[in-house]
């Protein structure tokens, strides 16, 4: 971190442990600088163990994993892919890479994830319009499990394969089962801001050995079996390097600790923000069976009071963000819904009021696992000044 930023509180900075350097050092010492190597296989084995999924392929990013995952599910030009509107753009960009169209669906107000009723409406309507969606991308935003029982039942009813974008949800569980293990393919991200990081990286997990094999093939330029370079399909250069996988090995050993700490940070905010007089914010509780990794603690400012005097100054996320910025504290709005992005103007959308409302009222608070109680108090005090 740059020295002038010594007291800046970031939203979710990388947090390294003690063993990453050993794995990286060993890779360099053994000259395993070429992409594949023991750290890569070790990292993949660690992810399989943590998620209970049979196969893992470590890739250069979560976005690359979503791209390959959609190819595995057969998505191609002209296809439609169901996707929540309320997510990071990386969830939906790979749909465009493939010449397919996203069909966006609103959130439900409890988990903020894709609404099962709206999803059913979308599926029925797309089929009535003559095209059955090729796949569903399921996202667990900020680590919170989506409404899995309803969504899995709907996907089974319509035979829709699921790509589970668990980029933000490593370590989260539903009925004790790790997220990322519910879809035909699951995706994780190890970007610098995620709960664990390799600086940049991702992974695709699946219980299907054939799909895992195909992922490795596509991620390494789709080389056919031959002594010379022979190609009959488009390939990609998406493999994670053995050096970065070394960071990942060190990080994976910290997963339980990091989830515990993120959850403690959430609880701290929940308790202490409630005590601040005049602070009208809400934090999302976990529905029964859900255990969120609480990647980021998010708050919602209370909705506008319809009886309030018109023109009464309401605290908005932007006023809070600016106020925290004066204290050198980073905080960010929630993801701006994709159906409101210029990039996706033409895409169909089912509903939209719920995620649009969340966006206008929500904020992400600093949630890095290296945060101290003193730093948490700094955030709470700066927040209190806004109300
Ligand atoms: C971070 C993220 C991704 C993309 O992961 P990268 O590793 O940054 O490519 C995809 N989906 C969601 C929901 C994310 O938060």
Coordinates of C-alpha atoms and ligand atoms in Angstrom, one line a residue:
X1 CA 0.0 0.0 0.0
X2 CA 1.3 3.5 -0.8
X3 CA 2.6 5.3 2.2
X4 CA 0.3 8.3 1.9
X5 CA -2.5 5.8 2.3
X6 CA -1.3 4.4 5.6
X7 CA -4.5 5.3 7.4
X8 CA -6.9 4.8 4.5
X9 CA -9.6 2.2 5.2
X10 CA -10.2 0.1 2.1
X11 CA -13.4 -1.8 1.4
X12 CA -11.9 -5.2 1.1
X13 CA -8.1 -5.2 0.6
X14 CA -6.0 -8.4 0.2
X15 CA -5.1 -10.1 3.4
X16 CA -2.1 -12.5 3.2
X17 CA -1.2 -15.1 5.8
X18 CA 2.2 -16.6 6.6
X19 CA 2.4 -19.5 4.2
X20 CA 1.8 -17.9 0.7
X21 CA 5.5 -17.0 0.4
X22 CA 6.6 -20.5 1.1
X23 CA 4.6 -21.9 -1.8
X24 CA 5.7 -19.1 -4.2
X25 CA 9.3 -19.4 -3.1
X26 CA 9.2 -23.2 -3.7
X27 CA 7.8 -22.7 -7.2
X28 CA 10.6 -20.3 -8.1
X29 CA 13.3 -22.4 -6.5
X30 CA 12.1 -25.5 -8.4
X31 CA 11.8 -23.5 -11.6
X32 CA 8.0 -24.3 -11.8
X33 CA 7.4 -20.9 -13.4
X34 CA 5.7 -22.5 -16.4
X35 CA 1.9 -22.4 -16.0
X36 CA 1.2 -25.9 -14.7
X37 CA 2.9 -27.4 -11.7
X38 CA 2.5 -28.7 -8.2
X39 CA 1.0 -25.5 -6.7
X40 CA -1.7 -25.6 -9.3
X41 CA -2.8 -29.2 -8.6
X42 CA -2.5 -28.5 -4.9
X43 CA -4.6 -25.4 -5.1
X44 CA -7.3 -27.3 -7.1
X45 CA -7.2 -30.1 -4.6
X46 CA -7.7 -27.6 -1.7
X47 CA -10.7 -26.1 -3.5
X48 CA -12.3 -29.5 -4.1
X49 CA -11.8 -30.3 -0.4
X50 CA -13.3 -27.0 0.8
X51 CA -16.3 -27.2 -1.5
X52 CA -17.0 -30.9 -1.7
X53 CA -16.9 -30.8 -5.5
X54 CA -15.1 -33.6 -7.4
X55 CA -13.2 -31.6 -10.0
X56 CA -11.6 -28.1 -10.0
X57 CA -9.8 -26.2 -12.8
X58 CA -7.9 -23.1 -11.6
X59 CA -8.2 -20.3 -14.2
X60 CA -6.9 -16.8 -14.7
X61 CA -10.1 -15.1 -13.4
X62 CA -13.6 -15.7 -12.3
X63 CA -14.7 -14.0 -15.6
X64 CA -12.8 -16.6 -17.6
X65 CA -14.4 -19.4 -15.5
X66 CA -17.9 -18.0 -16.3
X67 CA -17.0 -17.8 -20.0
X68 CA -15.8 -21.4 -20.2
X69 CA -18.7 -22.5 -18.0
X70 CA -21.2 -21.1 -20.4
X71 CA -19.5 -22.8 -23.3
X72 CA -19.7 -26.1 -21.4
X73 CA -23.4 -25.5 -21.0
X74 CA -23.7 -25.1 -24.8
X75 CA -24.4 -21.4 -24.9
X76 CA -23.7 -19.9 -28.4
X77 CA -24.7 -17.1 -30.7
X78 CA -28.4 -16.2 -30.5
X79 CA -29.1 -18.1 -27.3
X80 CA -30.7 -16.5 -24.2
X81 CA -29.2 -16.9 -20.7
X82 CA -31.2 -16.1 -17.6
X83 CA -29.3 -13.8 -15.2
X84 CA -30.0 -11.6 -12.2
X85 CA -29.9 -7.9 -12.9
X86 CA -28.4 -7.2 -9.5
X87 CA -24.8 -8.3 -9.9
X88 CA -21.4 -7.3 -11.0
X89 CA -21.0 -6.9 -14.7
X90 CA -18.5 -9.8 -14.9
X91 CA -21.5 -12.2 -14.3
X92 CA -23.0 -11.1 -17.6
X93 CA -20.2 -10.0 -19.9
X94 CA -19.3 -13.6 -20.9
X95 CA -22.9 -14.0 -22.3
X96 CA -22.0 -11.2 -24.7
X97 CA -18.6 -12.7 -25.5
X98 CA -20.6 -15.7 -26.9
X99 CA -23.0 -13.6 -29.0
X100 CA -25.9 -14.6 -26.6
X101 CA -28.4 -12.4 -25.0
X102 CA -28.9 -12.0 -21.2
X103 CA -32.5 -12.1 -20.0
X104 CA -32.4 -10.2 -16.7
X105 CA -34.6 -11.0 -13.6
X106 CA -35.2 -8.8 -10.6
X107 CA -34.1 -9.6 -7.0
X108 CA -36.2 -10.6 -4.1
X109 CA -36.0 -8.3 -1.1
X110 CA -34.6 -10.7 1.6
X111 CA -31.5 -12.2 0.0
X112 CA -31.2 -9.6 -2.8
X113 CA -30.6 -12.5 -5.1
X114 CA -32.7 -13.6 -8.1
X115 CA -36.4 -13.8 -7.3
X116 CA -37.9 -17.3 -7.9
X117 CA -41.3 -15.9 -8.9
X118 CA -39.9 -13.5 -11.4
X119 CA -37.6 -16.2 -12.6
X120 CA -40.6 -18.5 -13.3
X121 CA -42.4 -15.6 -15.1
X122 CA -39.3 -15.1 -17.3
X123 CA -38.9 -18.8 -18.2
X124 CA -42.6 -19.2 -19.0
X125 CA -42.6 -16.0 -21.1
X126 CA -39.4 -16.7 -23.0
X127 CA -40.8 -20.2 -23.9
X128 CA -44.1 -18.6 -25.0
X129 CA -42.1 -16.2 -27.2
X130 CA -40.5 -19.2 -28.9
X131 CA -37.1 -19.7 -27.3
X132 CA -36.3 -21.6 -24.2
X133 CA -33.3 -20.1 -22.3
X134 CA -30.2 -22.2 -22.6
X135 CA -29.0 -21.7 -19.0
X136 CA -29.4 -19.9 -15.8
X137 CA -26.6 -18.0 -14.0
X138 CA -27.2 -18.1 -10.3
X139 CA -25.4 -15.5 -8.2
X140 CA -25.0 -15.3 -4.4
X141 CA -24.5 -11.6 -3.9
X142 CA -22.1 -10.4 -1.1
X143 CA -21.9 -14.1 0.0
X144 CA -25.6 -14.5 0.8
X145 CA -27.1 -17.8 -0.5
X146 CA -29.9 -17.3 -3.1
X147 CA -33.3 -19.0 -2.6
X148 CA -31.9 -22.4 -3.5
X149 CA -34.8 -24.8 -2.9
X150 CA -37.2 -22.8 -5.1
X151 CA -34.6 -22.1 -7.8
X152 CA -33.3 -25.7 -8.0
X153 CA -36.9 -27.0 -8.3
X154 CA -37.7 -24.6 -11.1
X155 CA -34.4 -25.4 -12.9
X156 CA -35.2 -29.1 -12.6
X157 CA -38.8 -28.6 -13.8
X158 CA -37.6 -26.8 -17.0
X159 CA -34.4 -28.7 -17.4
X160 CA -32.3 -25.5 -17.2
X161 CA -28.6 -26.1 -16.5
X162 CA -27.2 -23.8 -13.7
X163 CA -24.0 -22.0 -13.8
X164 CA -23.4 -21.0 -10.2
X165 CA -21.5 -17.7 -9.9
X166 CA -20.1 -18.1 -6.4
X167 CA -17.4 -15.5 -7.0
X168 CA -18.4 -13.7 -3.8
X169 CA -19.5 -16.7 -1.9
X170 CA -16.5 -19.0 -1.2
X171 CA -17.1 -20.4 2.3
X172 CA -20.8 -19.7 2.4
X173 CA -23.2 -22.6 2.9
X174 CA -26.8 -23.5 2.4
X175 CA -28.1 -26.3 4.7
X176 CA -24.4 -27.0 5.5
X177 CA -23.6 -27.6 1.8
X178 CA -20.9 -25.2 0.4
X179 CA -22.1 -22.7 -2.3
X180 CA -20.5 -23.3 -5.7
X181 CA -21.5 -27.0 -5.4
X182 CA -25.2 -26.6 -6.4
X183 CA -24.9 -25.9 -10.1
X184 CA -23.8 -28.1 -13.1
X185 CA -20.7 -25.8 -12.9
X186 CA -19.6 -23.5 -10.1
X187 CA -17.4 -20.5 -10.4
X188 CA -15.1 -18.8 -7.8
X189 CA -13.0 -15.7 -8.1
X190 CA -9.7 -15.0 -6.4
X191 CA -9.5 -11.4 -7.4
X192 CA -7.8 -8.9 -5.1
X193 CA -11.0 -7.8 -3.3
X194 CA -12.5 -11.2 -2.7
X195 CA -12.5 -13.2 0.6
X196 CA -9.4 -15.0 -0.6
X197 CA -7.1 -13.9 -3.3
X198 CA -4.3 -14.9 -5.7
X199 CA -4.0 -11.3 -6.8
X200 CA -6.0 -12.3 -9.8
X201 CA -7.5 -15.7 -10.4
X202 CA -10.6 -17.9 -10.6
X203 CA -11.7 -21.5 -10.6
X204 CA -14.4 -23.7 -12.2
X205 CA -15.7 -26.6 -10.2
X206 CA -17.9 -29.5 -11.4
X207 CA -18.8 -33.0 -10.4
X208 CA -18.7 -34.0 -14.1
X209 CA -15.3 -35.4 -15.1
X210 CA -15.9 -34.9 -18.8
X211 CA -16.8 -31.2 -18.2
X212 CA -13.6 -30.7 -16.1
X213 CA -11.5 -32.3 -18.9
X214 CA -13.1 -30.1 -21.5
X215 CA -12.4 -27.0 -19.3
X216 CA -8.7 -27.9 -19.2
X217 CA -8.7 -28.4 -22.9
X218 CA -10.4 -25.1 -23.7
X219 CA -8.3 -23.2 -21.2
X220 CA -5.0 -24.3 -22.8
X221 CA -5.7 -23.3 -26.5
X222 CA -7.8 -26.4 -27.3
X223 CA -4.9 -28.6 -28.5
X224 CA -6.0 -31.8 -30.1
X225 CA -4.1 -35.0 -29.3
X226 CA -1.3 -35.0 -31.8
X227 CA 2.5 -34.6 -31.7
X228 CA 2.2 -31.4 -33.7
X229 CA -0.1 -28.4 -32.9
X230 CA -3.5 -29.5 -34.2
X231 CA -6.7 -27.5 -33.5
X232 CA -10.3 -28.1 -34.4
X233 CA -12.0 -25.7 -31.9
X234 CA -11.5 -22.2 -30.7
X235 CA -9.4 -22.3 -27.5
X236 CA -8.4 -19.8 -24.8
X237 CA -5.3 -19.1 -22.7
X238 CA -7.1 -19.0 -19.3
X239 CA -5.0 -21.2 -17.0
X240 CA -3.8 -19.8 -13.7
X241 CA 0.0 -19.8 -13.3
X242 CA 1.7 -22.1 -10.8
X243 CA 3.2 -19.0 -9.1
X244 CA -0.2 -17.4 -8.4
X245 CA -1.6 -20.8 -7.4
X246 CA 1.1 -20.8 -4.7
X247 CA -0.5 -17.7 -3.2
X248 CA -3.9 -19.5 -3.5
X249 CA -2.6 -22.6 -1.5
X250 CA -1.5 -20.3 1.3
X251 CA -4.9 -18.5 1.2
X252 CA -7.0 -21.6 1.1
X253 CA -5.6 -22.7 4.5
X254 CA -7.1 -19.5 5.9
X255 CA -10.7 -19.9 4.6
X256 CA -12.4 -20.8 7.8
X257 CA -10.6 -18.0 9.7
X258 CA -11.5 -15.5 7.1
X259 CA -15.2 -16.4 7.0
X260 CA -15.3 -16.3 10.8
X261 CA -13.7 -12.8 10.8
X262 CA -16.0 -11.4 8.1
X263 CA -19.0 -12.7 10.1
X264 CA -17.6 -11.1 13.2
X265 CA -17.2 -7.8 11.4
X266 CA -20.9 -8.0 10.2
X267 CA -22.0 -8.7 13.8
X268 CA -20.0 -5.9 15.1
X269 CA -21.6 -3.5 12.7
X270 CA -25.0 -4.9 13.4
X271 CA -24.7 -4.4 17.1
X272 CA -22.9 -1.1 17.1
X273 CA -24.8 0.7 14.3
X274 CA -28.0 -0.2 16.1
X275 CA -26.8 1.7 19.1
X276 CA -26.0 4.9 17.3
X277 CA -28.8 7.3 17.9
X278 CA -30.6 8.5 14.7
X279 CA -28.9 6.0 12.4
X280 CA -31.6 4.5 10.3
X281 CA -30.0 1.6 8.5
X282 CA -30.9 -2.0 8.1
X283 CA -28.6 -5.0 7.7
X284 CA -29.8 -8.2 5.9
X285 CA -30.5 -11.1 8.2
X286 CA -29.8 -14.7 7.1
X287 CA -32.8 -16.8 6.1
X288 CA -33.2 -20.2 7.8
X289 CA -30.6 -22.7 6.5
X290 CA -28.3 -19.9 5.1
X291 CA -24.8 -19.2 6.3
X292 CA -23.3 -16.2 4.4
X293 CA -19.5 -15.6 4.4
X294 CA -20.5 -11.9 4.8
X295 CA -17.9 -11.0 2.2
X296 CA -19.0 -7.4 2.5
X297 CA -21.2 -5.9 5.2
X298 CA -23.9 -4.0 3.4
X299 CA -26.4 -1.5 4.8
X300 CA -29.7 -0.1 3.5
X301 CA -30.8 3.4 4.4
X302 CA -34.4 3.4 5.5
X303 CA -36.9 4.1 2.7
X304 CA -38.2 7.6 2.2
X305 CA -41.0 8.4 4.6
X306 CA -44.1 9.1 2.6
X307 CA -45.5 11.3 5.4
X308 CA -42.3 13.4 5.7
X309 CA -42.4 17.1 4.8
X310 CA -41.4 17.4 1.1
X311 CA -37.9 18.6 0.7
X312 CA -36.8 17.2 4.1
X313 CA -33.2 16.3 3.6
X314 CA -32.8 12.5 3.4
X315 CA -29.5 10.9 3.8
X316 CA -28.5 9.2 0.6
X317 CA -25.8 6.7 -0.1
X318 CA -23.8 9.3 -1.9
X319 CA -23.9 11.8 1.0
X320 CA -22.7 9.0 3.3
X321 CA -20.0 7.9 0.8
X322 CA -18.7 11.5 0.5
X323 CA -18.7 12.0 4.3
X324 CA -16.8 8.8 4.9
X325 CA -14.3 9.8 2.1
X326 CA -13.5 12.9 4.2
X327 CA -12.3 10.5 6.9
X328 CA -10.3 8.6 4.4
X329 CA -12.7 5.6 4.5
X330 CA -13.6 3.8 1.3
X331 CA -17.2 2.8 0.9
X332 CA -19.1 1.9 -2.2
X333 CA -22.7 1.9 -3.5
X334 CA -24.2 -1.6 -4.1
X335 CA -23.8 -3.0 -7.7
X336 CA -25.8 -0.9 -10.1
X337 CA -28.4 -3.2 -11.7
X338 CA -27.3 -4.4 -15.1
X339 CA -30.7 -3.6 -16.7
X340 CA -30.0 0.0 -15.9
X341 CA -26.5 -0.1 -17.6
X342 CA -26.1 1.5 -21.1
X343 CA -24.4 -1.8 -22.1
X344 CA -27.5 -3.8 -21.6
X345 CA -30.2 -1.4 -22.7
X346 CA -31.7 -3.8 -25.2
X347 CA -31.8 -6.9 -23.0
X348 CA -35.2 -8.1 -21.7
X349 CA -35.9 -7.5 -18.0
X350 CA -38.5 -9.1 -15.7
X351 CA -39.4 -6.8 -12.8
X352 CA -36.8 -4.4 -11.7
X353 CA -38.3 -2.3 -8.9
X354 CA -36.7 -4.4 -6.1
X355 CA -33.0 -4.2 -7.3
X356 CA -33.4 -0.6 -8.4
X357 CA -34.6 0.3 -4.9
X358 CA -31.7 -1.6 -3.2
X359 CA -29.3 0.3 -5.4
X360 CA -30.7 3.7 -4.5
X361 CA -30.5 2.9 -0.7
X362 CA -27.6 0.6 -0.2
X363 CA -23.9 0.9 0.7
X364 CA -21.0 -1.5 1.2
X365 CA -18.9 -0.8 4.3
X366 CA -15.2 -1.6 4.8
X367 CA -15.1 -5.3 5.6
X368 CA -11.5 -6.4 5.2
X369 CA -10.4 -9.2 7.5
X370 CA -7.4 -7.3 8.8
X371 CA -9.6 -4.6 10.3
X372 CA -9.2 -3.8 14.0
X373 CA -11.9 -2.8 16.5
X374 CA -10.4 0.7 16.5
X375 CA -10.9 0.9 12.7
X376 CA -14.5 -0.5 12.9
X377 CA -15.2 2.3 15.5
X378 CA -13.8 4.8 13.1
X379 CA -16.3 3.7 10.5
X380 CA -19.2 3.8 12.9
X381 CA -18.3 7.2 14.2
X382 CA -18.0 8.6 10.7
X383 CA -21.4 7.1 9.8
X384 CA -23.0 8.6 12.9
X385 CA -22.0 12.0 11.7
X386 CA -24.2 11.5 8.6
X387 CA -27.5 11.2 10.5
Ligands
LIG1 C1 -15.7 -10.7 -8.8 C2 -16.8 -11.2 -9.5 C3 -16.8 -11.9 -10.7 C4 -15.5 -11.9 -11.6 O1 -14.4 -12.4 -11.0 P1 -13.0 -11.9 -11.5 O2 -12.0 -12.9 -10.9 O3 -12.7 -10.5 -11.0 O4 -13.0 -12.0 -13.0 C5 -17.9 -12.5 -11.2 N1 -19.1 -12.4 -10.6 C6 -19.2 -11.7 -9.4 C7 -20.6 -11.7 -8.8 C8 -18.1 -11.1 -8.8 O5 -18.3 -10.4 -7.7

